[in-house]
Coordinates of C-alpha atoms in Angstrom, one line a residue:
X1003 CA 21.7 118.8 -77.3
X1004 CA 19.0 116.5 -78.2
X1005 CA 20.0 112.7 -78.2
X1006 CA 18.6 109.4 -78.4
X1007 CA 17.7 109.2 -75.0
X1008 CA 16.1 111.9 -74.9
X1009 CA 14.2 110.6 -77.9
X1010 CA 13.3 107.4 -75.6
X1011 CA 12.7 109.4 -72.5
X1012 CA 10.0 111.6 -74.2
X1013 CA 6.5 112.0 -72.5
X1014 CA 3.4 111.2 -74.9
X1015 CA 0.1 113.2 -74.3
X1016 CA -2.4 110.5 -75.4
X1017 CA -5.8 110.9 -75.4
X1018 CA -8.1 107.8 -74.0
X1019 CA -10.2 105.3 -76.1
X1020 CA -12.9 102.7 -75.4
X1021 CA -12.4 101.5 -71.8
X1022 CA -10.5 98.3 -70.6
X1023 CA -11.0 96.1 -68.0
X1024 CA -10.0 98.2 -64.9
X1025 CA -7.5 95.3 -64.2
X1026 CA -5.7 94.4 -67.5
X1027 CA -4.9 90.8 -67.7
X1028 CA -2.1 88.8 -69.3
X1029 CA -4.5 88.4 -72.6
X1030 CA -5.2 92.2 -72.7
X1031 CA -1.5 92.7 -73.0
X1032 CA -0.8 90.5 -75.0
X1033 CA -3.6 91.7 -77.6
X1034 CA -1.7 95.3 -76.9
X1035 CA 1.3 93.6 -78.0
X1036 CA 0.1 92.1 -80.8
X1037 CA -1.3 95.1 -82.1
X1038 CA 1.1 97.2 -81.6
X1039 CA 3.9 95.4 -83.0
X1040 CA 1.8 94.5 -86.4
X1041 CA 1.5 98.2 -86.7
X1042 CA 5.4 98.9 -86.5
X1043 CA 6.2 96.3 -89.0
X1044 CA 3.5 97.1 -91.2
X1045 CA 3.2 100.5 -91.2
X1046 CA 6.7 101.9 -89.8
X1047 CA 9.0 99.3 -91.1
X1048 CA 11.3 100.2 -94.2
X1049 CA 12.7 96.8 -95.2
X1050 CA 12.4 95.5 -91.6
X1051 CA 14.0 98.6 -90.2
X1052 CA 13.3 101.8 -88.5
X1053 CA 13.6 105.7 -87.3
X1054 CA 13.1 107.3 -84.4
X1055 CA 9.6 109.3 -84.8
X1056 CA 7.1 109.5 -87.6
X1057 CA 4.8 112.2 -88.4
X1058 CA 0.8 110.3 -88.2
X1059 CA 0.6 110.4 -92.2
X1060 CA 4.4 109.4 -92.6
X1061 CA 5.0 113.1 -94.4
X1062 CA 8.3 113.5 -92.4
X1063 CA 10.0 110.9 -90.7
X1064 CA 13.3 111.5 -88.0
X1065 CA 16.0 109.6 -86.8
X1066 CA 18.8 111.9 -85.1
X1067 CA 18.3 114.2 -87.8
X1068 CA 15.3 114.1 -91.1
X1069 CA 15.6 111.1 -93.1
X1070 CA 13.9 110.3 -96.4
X1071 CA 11.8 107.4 -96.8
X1072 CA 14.1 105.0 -97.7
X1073 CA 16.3 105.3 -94.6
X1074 CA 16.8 103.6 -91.2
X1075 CA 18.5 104.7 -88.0
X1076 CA 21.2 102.3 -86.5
X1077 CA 21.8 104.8 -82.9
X1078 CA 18.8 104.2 -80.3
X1079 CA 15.4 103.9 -80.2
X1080 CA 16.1 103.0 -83.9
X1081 CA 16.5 99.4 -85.6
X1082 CA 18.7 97.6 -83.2
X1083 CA 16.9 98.8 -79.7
X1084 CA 13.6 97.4 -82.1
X1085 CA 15.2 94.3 -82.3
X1086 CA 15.8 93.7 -78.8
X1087 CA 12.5 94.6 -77.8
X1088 CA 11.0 92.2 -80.1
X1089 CA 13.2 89.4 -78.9
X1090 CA 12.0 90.0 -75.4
X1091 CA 8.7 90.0 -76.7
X1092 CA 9.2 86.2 -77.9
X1093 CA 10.9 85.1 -75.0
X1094 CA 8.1 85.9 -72.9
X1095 CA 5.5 85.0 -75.5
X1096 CA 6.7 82.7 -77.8
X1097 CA 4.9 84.2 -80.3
X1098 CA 6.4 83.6 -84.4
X1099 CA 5.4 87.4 -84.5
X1100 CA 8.0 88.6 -82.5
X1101 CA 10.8 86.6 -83.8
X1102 CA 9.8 87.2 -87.3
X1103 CA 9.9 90.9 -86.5
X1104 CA 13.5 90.5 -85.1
X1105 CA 15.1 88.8 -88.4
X1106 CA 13.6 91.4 -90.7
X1107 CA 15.4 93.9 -88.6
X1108 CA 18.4 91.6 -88.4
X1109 CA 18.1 91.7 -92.1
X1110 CA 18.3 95.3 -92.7
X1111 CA 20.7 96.0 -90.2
X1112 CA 22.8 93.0 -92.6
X1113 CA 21.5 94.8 -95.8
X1114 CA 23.1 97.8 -94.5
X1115 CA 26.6 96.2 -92.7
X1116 CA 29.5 98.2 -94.4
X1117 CA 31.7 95.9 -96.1
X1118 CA 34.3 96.7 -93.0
X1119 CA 32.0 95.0 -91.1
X1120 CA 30.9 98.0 -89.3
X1121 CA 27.5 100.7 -89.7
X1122 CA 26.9 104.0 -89.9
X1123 CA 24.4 106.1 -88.2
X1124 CA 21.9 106.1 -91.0
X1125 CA 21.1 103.4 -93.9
X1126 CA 19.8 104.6 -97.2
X1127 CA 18.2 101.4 -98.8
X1128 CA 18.1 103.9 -102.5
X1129 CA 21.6 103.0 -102.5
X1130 CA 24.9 105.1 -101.8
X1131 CA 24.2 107.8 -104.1
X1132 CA 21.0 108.5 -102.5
X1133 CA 23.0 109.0 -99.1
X1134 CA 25.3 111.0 -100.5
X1135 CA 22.8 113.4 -101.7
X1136 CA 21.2 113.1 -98.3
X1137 CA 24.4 114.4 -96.9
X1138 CA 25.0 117.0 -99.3
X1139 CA 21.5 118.6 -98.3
X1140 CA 20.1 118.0 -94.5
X1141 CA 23.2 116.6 -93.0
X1142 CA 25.3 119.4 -94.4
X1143 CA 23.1 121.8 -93.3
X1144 CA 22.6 120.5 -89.7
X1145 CA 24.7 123.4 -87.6
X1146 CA 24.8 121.8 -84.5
X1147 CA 25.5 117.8 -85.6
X1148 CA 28.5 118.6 -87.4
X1149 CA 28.8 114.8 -87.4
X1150 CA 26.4 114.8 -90.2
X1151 CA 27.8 117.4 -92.3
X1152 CA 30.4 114.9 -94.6
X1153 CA 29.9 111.8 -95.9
X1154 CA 32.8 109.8 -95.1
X1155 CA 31.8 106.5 -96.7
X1156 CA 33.0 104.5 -93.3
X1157 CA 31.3 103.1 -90.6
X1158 CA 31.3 104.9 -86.7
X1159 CA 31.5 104.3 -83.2
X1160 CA 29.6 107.2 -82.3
X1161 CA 26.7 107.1 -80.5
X1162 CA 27.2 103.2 -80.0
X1163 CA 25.8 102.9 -83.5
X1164 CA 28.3 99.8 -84.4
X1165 CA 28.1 98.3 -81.1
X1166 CA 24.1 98.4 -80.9
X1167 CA 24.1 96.7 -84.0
X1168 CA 26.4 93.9 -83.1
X1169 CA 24.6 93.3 -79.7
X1170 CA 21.7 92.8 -81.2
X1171 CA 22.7 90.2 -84.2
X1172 CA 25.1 88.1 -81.7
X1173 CA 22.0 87.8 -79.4
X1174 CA 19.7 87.2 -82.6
X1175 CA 22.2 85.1 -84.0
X1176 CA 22.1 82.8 -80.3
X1177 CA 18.4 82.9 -80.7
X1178 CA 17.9 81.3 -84.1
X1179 CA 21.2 80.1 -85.3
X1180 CA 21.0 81.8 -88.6
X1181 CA 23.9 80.9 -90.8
X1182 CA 23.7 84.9 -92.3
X1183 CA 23.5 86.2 -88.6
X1184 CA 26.2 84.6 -87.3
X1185 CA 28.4 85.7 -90.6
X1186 CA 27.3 89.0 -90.1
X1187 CA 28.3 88.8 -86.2
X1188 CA 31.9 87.5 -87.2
X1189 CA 32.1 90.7 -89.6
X1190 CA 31.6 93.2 -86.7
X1191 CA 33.8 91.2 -84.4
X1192 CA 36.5 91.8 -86.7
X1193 CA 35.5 95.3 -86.9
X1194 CA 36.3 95.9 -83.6
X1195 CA 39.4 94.2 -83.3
X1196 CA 40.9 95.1 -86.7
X1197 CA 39.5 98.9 -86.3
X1198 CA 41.8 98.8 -82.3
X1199 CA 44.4 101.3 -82.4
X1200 CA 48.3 100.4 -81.8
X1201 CA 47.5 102.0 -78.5
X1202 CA 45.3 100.2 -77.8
X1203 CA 42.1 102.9 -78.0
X1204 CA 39.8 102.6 -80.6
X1205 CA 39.3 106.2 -83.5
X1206 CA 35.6 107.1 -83.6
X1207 CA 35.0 106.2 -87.2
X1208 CA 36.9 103.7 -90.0
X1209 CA 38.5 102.5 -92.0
X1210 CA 40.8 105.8 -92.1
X1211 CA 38.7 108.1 -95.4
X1212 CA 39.3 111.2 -96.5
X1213 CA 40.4 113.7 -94.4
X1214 CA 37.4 116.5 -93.5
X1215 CA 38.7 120.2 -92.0
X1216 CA 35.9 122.2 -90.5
X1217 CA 36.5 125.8 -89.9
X1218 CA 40.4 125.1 -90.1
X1219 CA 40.1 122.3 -87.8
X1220 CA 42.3 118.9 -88.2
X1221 CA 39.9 115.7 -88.9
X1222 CA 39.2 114.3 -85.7
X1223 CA 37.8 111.1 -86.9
X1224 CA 40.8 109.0 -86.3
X1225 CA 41.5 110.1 -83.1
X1226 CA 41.5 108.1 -79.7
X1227 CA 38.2 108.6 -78.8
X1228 CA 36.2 108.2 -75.4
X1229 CA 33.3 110.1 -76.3
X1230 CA 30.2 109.0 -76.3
X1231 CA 31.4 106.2 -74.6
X1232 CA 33.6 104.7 -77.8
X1233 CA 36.4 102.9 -75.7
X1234 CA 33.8 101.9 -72.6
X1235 CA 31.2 99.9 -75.3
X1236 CA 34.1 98.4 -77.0
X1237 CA 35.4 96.5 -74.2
X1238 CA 32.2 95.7 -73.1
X1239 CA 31.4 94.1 -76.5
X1240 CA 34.5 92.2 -76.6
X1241 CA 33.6 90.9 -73.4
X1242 CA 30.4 89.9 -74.4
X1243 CA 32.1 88.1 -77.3
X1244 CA 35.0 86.6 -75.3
X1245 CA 32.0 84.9 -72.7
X1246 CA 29.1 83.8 -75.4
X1247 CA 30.9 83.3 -78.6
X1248 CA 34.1 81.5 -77.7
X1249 CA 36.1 83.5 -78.9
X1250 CA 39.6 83.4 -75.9
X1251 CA 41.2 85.5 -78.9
X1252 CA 40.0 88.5 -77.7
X1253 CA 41.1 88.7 -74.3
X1254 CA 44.6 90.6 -75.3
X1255 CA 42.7 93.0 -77.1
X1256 CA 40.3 93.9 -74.0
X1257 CA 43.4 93.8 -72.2
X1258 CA 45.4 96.5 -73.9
X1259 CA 42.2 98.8 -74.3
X1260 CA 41.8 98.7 -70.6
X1261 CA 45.5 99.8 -70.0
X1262 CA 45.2 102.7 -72.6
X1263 CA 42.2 103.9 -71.1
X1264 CA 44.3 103.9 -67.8
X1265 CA 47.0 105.7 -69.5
X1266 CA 44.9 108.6 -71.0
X1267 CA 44.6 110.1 -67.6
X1268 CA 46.5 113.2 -67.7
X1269 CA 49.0 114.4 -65.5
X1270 CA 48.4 116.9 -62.5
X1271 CA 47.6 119.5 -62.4
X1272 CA 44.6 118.2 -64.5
X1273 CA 44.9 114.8 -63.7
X1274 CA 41.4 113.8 -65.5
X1275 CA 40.2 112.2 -69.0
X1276 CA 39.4 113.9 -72.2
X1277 CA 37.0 113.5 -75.1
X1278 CA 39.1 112.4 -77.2
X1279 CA 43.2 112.2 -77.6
X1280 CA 46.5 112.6 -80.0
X1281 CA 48.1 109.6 -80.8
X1282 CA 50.5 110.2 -77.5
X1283 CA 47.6 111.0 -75.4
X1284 CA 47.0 114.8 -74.9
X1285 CA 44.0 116.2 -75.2
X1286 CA 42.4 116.7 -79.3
X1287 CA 40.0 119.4 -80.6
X1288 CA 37.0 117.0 -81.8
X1289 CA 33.8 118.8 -83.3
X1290 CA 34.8 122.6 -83.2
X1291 CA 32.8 122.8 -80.5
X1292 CA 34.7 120.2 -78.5
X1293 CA 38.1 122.0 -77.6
X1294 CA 41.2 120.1 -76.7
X1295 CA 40.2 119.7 -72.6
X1296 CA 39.6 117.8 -69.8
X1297 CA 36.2 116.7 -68.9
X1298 CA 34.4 116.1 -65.5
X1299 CA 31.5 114.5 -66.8
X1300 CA 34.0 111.9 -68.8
X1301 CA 36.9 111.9 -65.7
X1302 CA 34.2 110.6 -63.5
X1303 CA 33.2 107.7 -66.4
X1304 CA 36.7 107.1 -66.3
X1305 CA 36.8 106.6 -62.6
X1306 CA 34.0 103.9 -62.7
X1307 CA 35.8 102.4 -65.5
X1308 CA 38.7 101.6 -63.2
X1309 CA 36.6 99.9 -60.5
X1310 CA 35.9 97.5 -63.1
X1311 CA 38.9 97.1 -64.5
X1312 CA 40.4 96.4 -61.2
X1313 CA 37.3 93.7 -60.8
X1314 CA 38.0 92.1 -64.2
X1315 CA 41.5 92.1 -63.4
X1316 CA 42.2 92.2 -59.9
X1317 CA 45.1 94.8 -61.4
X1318 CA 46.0 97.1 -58.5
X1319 CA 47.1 99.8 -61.1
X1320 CA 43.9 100.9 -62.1
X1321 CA 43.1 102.3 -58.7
X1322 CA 46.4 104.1 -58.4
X1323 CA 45.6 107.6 -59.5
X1324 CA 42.1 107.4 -58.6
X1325 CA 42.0 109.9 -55.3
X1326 CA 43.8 112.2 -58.0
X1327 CA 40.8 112.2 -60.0
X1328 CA 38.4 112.8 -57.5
X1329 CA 40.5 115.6 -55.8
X1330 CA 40.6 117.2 -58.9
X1331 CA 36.4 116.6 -59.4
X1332 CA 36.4 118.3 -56.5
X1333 CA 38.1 121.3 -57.0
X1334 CA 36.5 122.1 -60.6
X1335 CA 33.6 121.9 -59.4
X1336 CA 31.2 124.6 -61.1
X1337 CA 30.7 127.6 -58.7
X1338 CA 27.4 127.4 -56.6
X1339 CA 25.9 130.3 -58.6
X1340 CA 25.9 128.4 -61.5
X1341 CA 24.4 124.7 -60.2
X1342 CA 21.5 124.2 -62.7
X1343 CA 18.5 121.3 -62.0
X1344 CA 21.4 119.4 -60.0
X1345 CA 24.0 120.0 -62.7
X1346 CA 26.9 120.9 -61.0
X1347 CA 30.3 120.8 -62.9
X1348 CA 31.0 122.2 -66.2
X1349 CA 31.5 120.6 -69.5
X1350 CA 35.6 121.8 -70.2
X1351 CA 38.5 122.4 -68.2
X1352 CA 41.8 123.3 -69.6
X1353 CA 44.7 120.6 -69.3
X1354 CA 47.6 122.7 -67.2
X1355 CA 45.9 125.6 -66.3
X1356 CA 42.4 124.2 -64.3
X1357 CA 40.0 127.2 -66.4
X1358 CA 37.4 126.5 -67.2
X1359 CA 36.1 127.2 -71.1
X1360 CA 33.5 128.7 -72.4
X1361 CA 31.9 127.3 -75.9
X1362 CA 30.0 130.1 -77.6
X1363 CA 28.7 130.8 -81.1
X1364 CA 28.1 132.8 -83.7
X1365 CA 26.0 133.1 -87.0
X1366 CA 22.6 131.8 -87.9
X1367 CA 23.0 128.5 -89.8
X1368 CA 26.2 126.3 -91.2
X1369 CA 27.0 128.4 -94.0
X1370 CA 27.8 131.1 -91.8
X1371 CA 27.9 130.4 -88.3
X1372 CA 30.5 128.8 -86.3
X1373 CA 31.6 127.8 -82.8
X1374 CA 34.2 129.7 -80.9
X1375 CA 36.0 129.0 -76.8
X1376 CA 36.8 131.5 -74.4
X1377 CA 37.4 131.6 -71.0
X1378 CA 34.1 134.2 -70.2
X1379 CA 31.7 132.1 -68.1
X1380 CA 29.4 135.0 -68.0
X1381 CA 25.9 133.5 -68.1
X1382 CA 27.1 129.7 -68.4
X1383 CA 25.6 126.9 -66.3
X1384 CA 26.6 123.5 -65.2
X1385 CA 25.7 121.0 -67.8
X1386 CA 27.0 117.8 -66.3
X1387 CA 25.7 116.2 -62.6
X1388 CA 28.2 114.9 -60.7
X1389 CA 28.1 112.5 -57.6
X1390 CA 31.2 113.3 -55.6
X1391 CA 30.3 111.4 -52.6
X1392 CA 29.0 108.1 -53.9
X1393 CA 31.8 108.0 -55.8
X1394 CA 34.4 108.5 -53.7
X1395 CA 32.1 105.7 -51.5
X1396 CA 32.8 103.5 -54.6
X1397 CA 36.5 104.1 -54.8
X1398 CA 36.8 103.2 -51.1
X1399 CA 34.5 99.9 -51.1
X1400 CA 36.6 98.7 -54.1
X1401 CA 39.4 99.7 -53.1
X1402 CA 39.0 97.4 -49.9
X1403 CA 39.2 94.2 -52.1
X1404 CA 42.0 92.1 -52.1
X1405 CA 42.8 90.9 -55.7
X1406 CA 41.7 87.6 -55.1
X1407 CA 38.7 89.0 -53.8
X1408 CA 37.8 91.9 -56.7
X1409 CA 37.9 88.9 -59.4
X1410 CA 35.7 86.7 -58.2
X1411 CA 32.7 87.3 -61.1
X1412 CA 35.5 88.4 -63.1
X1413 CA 33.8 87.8 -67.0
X1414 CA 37.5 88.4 -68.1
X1415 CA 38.4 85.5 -66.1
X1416 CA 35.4 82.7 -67.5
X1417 CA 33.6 84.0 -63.7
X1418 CA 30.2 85.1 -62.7
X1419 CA 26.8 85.7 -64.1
X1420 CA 26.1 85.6 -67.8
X1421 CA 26.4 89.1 -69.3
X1422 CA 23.5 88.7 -71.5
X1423 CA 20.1 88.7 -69.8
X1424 CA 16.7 87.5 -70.4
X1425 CA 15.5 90.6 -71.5
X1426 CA 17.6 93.1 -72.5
X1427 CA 15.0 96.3 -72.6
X1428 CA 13.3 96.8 -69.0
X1429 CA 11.3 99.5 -67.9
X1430 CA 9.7 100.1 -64.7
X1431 CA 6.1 98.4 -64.7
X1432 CA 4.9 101.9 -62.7
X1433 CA 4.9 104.3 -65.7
X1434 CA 4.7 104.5 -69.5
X1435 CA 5.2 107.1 -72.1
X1436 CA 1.7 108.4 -71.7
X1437 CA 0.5 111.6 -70.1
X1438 CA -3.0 110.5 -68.8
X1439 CA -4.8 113.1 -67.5
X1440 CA -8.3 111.3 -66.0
X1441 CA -8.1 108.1 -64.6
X1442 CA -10.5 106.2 -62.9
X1443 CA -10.9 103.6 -59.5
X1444 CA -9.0 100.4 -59.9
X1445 CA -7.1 102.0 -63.1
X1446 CA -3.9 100.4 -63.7
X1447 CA -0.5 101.3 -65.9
X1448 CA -0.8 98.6 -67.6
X1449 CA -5.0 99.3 -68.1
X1450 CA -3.8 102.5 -69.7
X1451 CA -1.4 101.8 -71.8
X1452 CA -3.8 99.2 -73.5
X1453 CA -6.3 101.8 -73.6
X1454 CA -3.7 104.8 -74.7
X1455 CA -3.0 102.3 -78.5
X1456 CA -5.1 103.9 -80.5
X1457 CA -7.4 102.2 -83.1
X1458 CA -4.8 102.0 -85.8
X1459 CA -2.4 100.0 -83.6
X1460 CA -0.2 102.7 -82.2
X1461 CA 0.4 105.1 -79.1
X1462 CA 0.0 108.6 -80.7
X1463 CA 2.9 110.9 -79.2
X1464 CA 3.5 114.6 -79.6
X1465 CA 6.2 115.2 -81.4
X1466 CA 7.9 117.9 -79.4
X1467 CA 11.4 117.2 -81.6
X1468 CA 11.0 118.5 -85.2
X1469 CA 13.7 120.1 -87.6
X1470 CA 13.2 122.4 -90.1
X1471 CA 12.6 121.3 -93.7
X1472 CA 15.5 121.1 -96.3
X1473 CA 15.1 124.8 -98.6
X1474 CA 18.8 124.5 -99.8
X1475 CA 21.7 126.3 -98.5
X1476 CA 21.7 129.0 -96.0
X1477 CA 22.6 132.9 -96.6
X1478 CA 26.0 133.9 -96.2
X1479 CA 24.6 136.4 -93.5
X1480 CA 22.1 136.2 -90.7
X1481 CA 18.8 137.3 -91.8
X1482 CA 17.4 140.5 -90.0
X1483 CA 16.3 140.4 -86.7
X1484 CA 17.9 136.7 -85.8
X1485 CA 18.1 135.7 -82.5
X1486 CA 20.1 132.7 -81.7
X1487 CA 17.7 130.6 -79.4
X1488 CA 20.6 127.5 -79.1
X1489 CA 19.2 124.4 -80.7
X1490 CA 18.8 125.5 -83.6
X1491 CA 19.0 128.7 -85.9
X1492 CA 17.4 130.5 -88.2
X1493 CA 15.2 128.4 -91.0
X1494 CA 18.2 126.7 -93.6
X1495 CA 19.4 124.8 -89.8
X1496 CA 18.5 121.5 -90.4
X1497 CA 19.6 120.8 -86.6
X1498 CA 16.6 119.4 -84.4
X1499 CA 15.0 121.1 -82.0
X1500 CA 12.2 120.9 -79.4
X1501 CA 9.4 123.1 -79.0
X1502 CA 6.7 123.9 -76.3
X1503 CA 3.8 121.9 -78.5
X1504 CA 4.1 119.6 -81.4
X1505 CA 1.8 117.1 -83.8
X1506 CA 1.0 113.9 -82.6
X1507 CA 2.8 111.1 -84.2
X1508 CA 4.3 107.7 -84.0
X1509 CA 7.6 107.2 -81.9
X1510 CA 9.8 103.8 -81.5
X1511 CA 11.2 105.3 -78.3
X1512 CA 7.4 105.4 -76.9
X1513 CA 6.5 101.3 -78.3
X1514 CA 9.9 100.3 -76.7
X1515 CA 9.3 101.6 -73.5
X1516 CA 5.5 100.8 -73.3
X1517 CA 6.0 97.3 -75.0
X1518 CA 8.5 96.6 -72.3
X1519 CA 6.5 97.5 -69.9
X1520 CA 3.4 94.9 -71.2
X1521 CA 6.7 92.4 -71.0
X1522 CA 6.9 92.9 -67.7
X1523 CA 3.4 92.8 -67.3
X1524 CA 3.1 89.2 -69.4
X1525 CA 5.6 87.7 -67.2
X1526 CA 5.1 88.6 -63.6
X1527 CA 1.0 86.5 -64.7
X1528 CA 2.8 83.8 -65.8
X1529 CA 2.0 80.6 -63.4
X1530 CA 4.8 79.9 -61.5

């Protein structure tokens, strides 16, 4: 499945203009940056804020899924990863640019703030009825993102969309003391902590709405959640909170999240973490494509999750059913036949019983397809890599420390570093989003990514990811001849989906990475 990182990790084919000096300088880059940025707020920007990709003549436009024209995408590369890039880009300029960028997106993500104090994925600037309809249409029609297929009317947790948000306006808020920014800050905090569950876990989405079954399925919305990392970005936040905004109140909240997450591993014989749990912690169905199991990929989250815990706390019972965990990692691990490009476990294993499940499907679109388990692993491949060693390595070093000794940068405890750096975005200097293909002596990275912006102000990308245009609801049957190819299927999906060759276009993914890496550039030639 198609996320945002794979959104930010995409490779641009870009062809080369006028040349640069073979060794850029500080000025070049800066230029680069100046250029490119005008051309995002100018050109890209919808009230300040952003998508993911644009076609070149902003026909079509995609966050996770299509979006109209008056949208903006709160999950990453969208408005709040923007945001962080262009505060970067002031701190090592000091340029007004920059800054001025960073408010307007602070402003949209504000315009869009539910009034719970949380965000959605998506913000619809035509107003609620607008986004309805956009749910109605391409979300319902999106197969394989069944998260888009209801309008709820809340705010989420999925995909870090809330979290992302309120990272970026508590650092924007530090950075220029706006009295709107910091209300807007205080809003989310009391997101989080009003939205905690009594055990202390947090539901993916809320306040509680109307209940949606899919295919017979229970809601899952307001379920303990660690998917997508719900419970892990949470805490993290909180922390972040506790340390730079004063705020001692939310220690006890931290505190009880960190002994649910504890308490959600299950017993032996599966003795691991699930997606996402009952309210007395078993294993839930989530999407119907996410049956009630244990998961490898999330257990071994879990088990990093305790090291920390254990150096926040210096707690003794986070480590305690640790070798459990990695004993069991061990033993589910996906048979050598089916190791795939390092992938080496499987995505589901059933609590009790140690099979492993099989997600399949059926059908051609959302109308009449749908997702089914079994236990036939004919054909199925590991999807999730797994680092036994190093983490049983990790477990052991930890382990070692006395209390005393684990909480010494304790954040929980007022200890350590700052947890919010310089720069937030960093990419290696070394590379770029740009596929050169001729080069010449003395050619740098950064010499080619000034000369890959092209004359409008932007670094053309291929647009690999595309969807399918909205043309209403799908048949009731597959059409002749329809082959299921996975991402997506047949031509009513609205699902995204990645082909061999695609248009060139604009991507935020591609000026985050590359405008890091001029960042990175710009301050390493800074006199010392």
């Amino acid at each position: 499945m198609l996320t945002r990182r794979a959104c930010l990790a995409a490779a641009a084919a870009t062809p080369l203009l006028a040349a640069a000096p073979a060794t850029a300088g500080a000025e070049a880059a800066r230029d680069a940056m100046r250029r490119a940025t005008r051309f995002m707020t100018d050109r890209a920007a919808v009230n300040g804020g952003y998508v993911w990709s644009y076609l070149s003549d902003f026909s079509r436009r995609w966050g996770e899924m299509e979006a109209w024209p008056s949208m903006i995408w709160t999950q990453a590369p969208g408005t709040p990863e923007m945001g962080q890039i262009f505060l970067d880009a002031w701190r090592a300029t000091g340029e007004a640019q920059y800054l001025d960028a960073a408010v307007a997106a602070g402003d949209a993500l504000i315009r869009g703030q539910h009034p719970s104090g949380g965000w959605n994925y998506v913000i619809d600037f035509d107003g609620e009825d607008s986004l309805r309809r956009w749910y109605e249409t391409i979300g319902r029609n999106g197969w394989r993102l069944e998260e888009f297929q209801h309008y709820y009317g809340n705010a989420t947790f999925d995909d870090h969309a809330t979290v992302e948000c309120g990272r970026f306006l508590l650092r924007l808020a530090l950075t220029t003391d706006l009295p709107r920014v910091r209300a807007a800050v205080d809003r989310t905090i009391a997101f989080v902590l009003d939205s905690q569950l009594p055990s202390g876990g947090w539901p993916q989405r809320w306040p509680r709405a109307g209940e949606f079954s899919n295919h017979g399925r229970p809601d899952y919305t307001g379920l303990i959640t660690l998917n997508d990392e719900v419970m892990d970005e949470n805490i993290d936040f909180l922390l972040l909170v506790q340390q730079q905004w004063n705020r001692p109140d939310v220690e006890q909240p931290i505190r009880r999240a960190m002994v649910c997450y504890r308490d959600l591993q299950q017993p032996a014989p599966t003795p691991g973490w699930a997606l996402q749990y009952t309210p007395d912690f078993k294993p839930a169905w989530g999407r119907t494509y996410e049956p009630a199991a244990v998961s490898p990929h999330v257990t071994a989250v879990a088990v990093e999750r305790m090291l920390d815990f254990y150096r926040l706390t210096g707690d003794r019972s986070f480590l305690a059913r640790l070798d459990e965990a990695l004993d069991w990692l061990a033993r589910v691990e996906a048979p050598a036949a089916a190791h795939h490009e390092g992938r080496n476990h499987f995505r589901y294993v059933e609590p009790g019983t140690n099979r492993f499940i099989a997600v399949h499907r059926r059908g051609s679109n959302a109308r009449n397809g749908e997702y089914y388990v079994d236990y036939d692993m004919t054909g199925q491949r590991g999807e999730k890599h797994i680092d036994l060693p190093r983490l049983r390595r990790r477990v052991e070093q930890v382990a070692a420390l006395t209390p005393e000794e684990a909480v010494r940068q304790s954040a929980l405890m007022g200890r350590g570093p700052s947890l919010l750096s310089d720069y937030v975005i960093t990419r290696p200097q070394g590379g770029s989003d740009l596929n050169v293909t001729a080069s010449r002596p003395g050619m740098t990275p950064v010499t080619l990514l000034i000369e890959g912006l092209n004359a409008e102000g932007y670094w053309p990308v291929e647009l690999r990811t595309t969807s399918h245009p909205y043309r209403g609801d799908g048949p009731a049957e597959p059409p002749p001849g329809f082959v299921d190819r996975g991402q997506v299927g047949d031509e009513w999906d609205t699902s995204p989906f990645t082909e061999a060759s695609g248009p060139m276009g604009i991507s935020t993914g591609a000026y985050i990475n590359n405008m890091a890496r001029l960042i990175a550039h710009v301050r390493e030639a800074r006199p010392v």
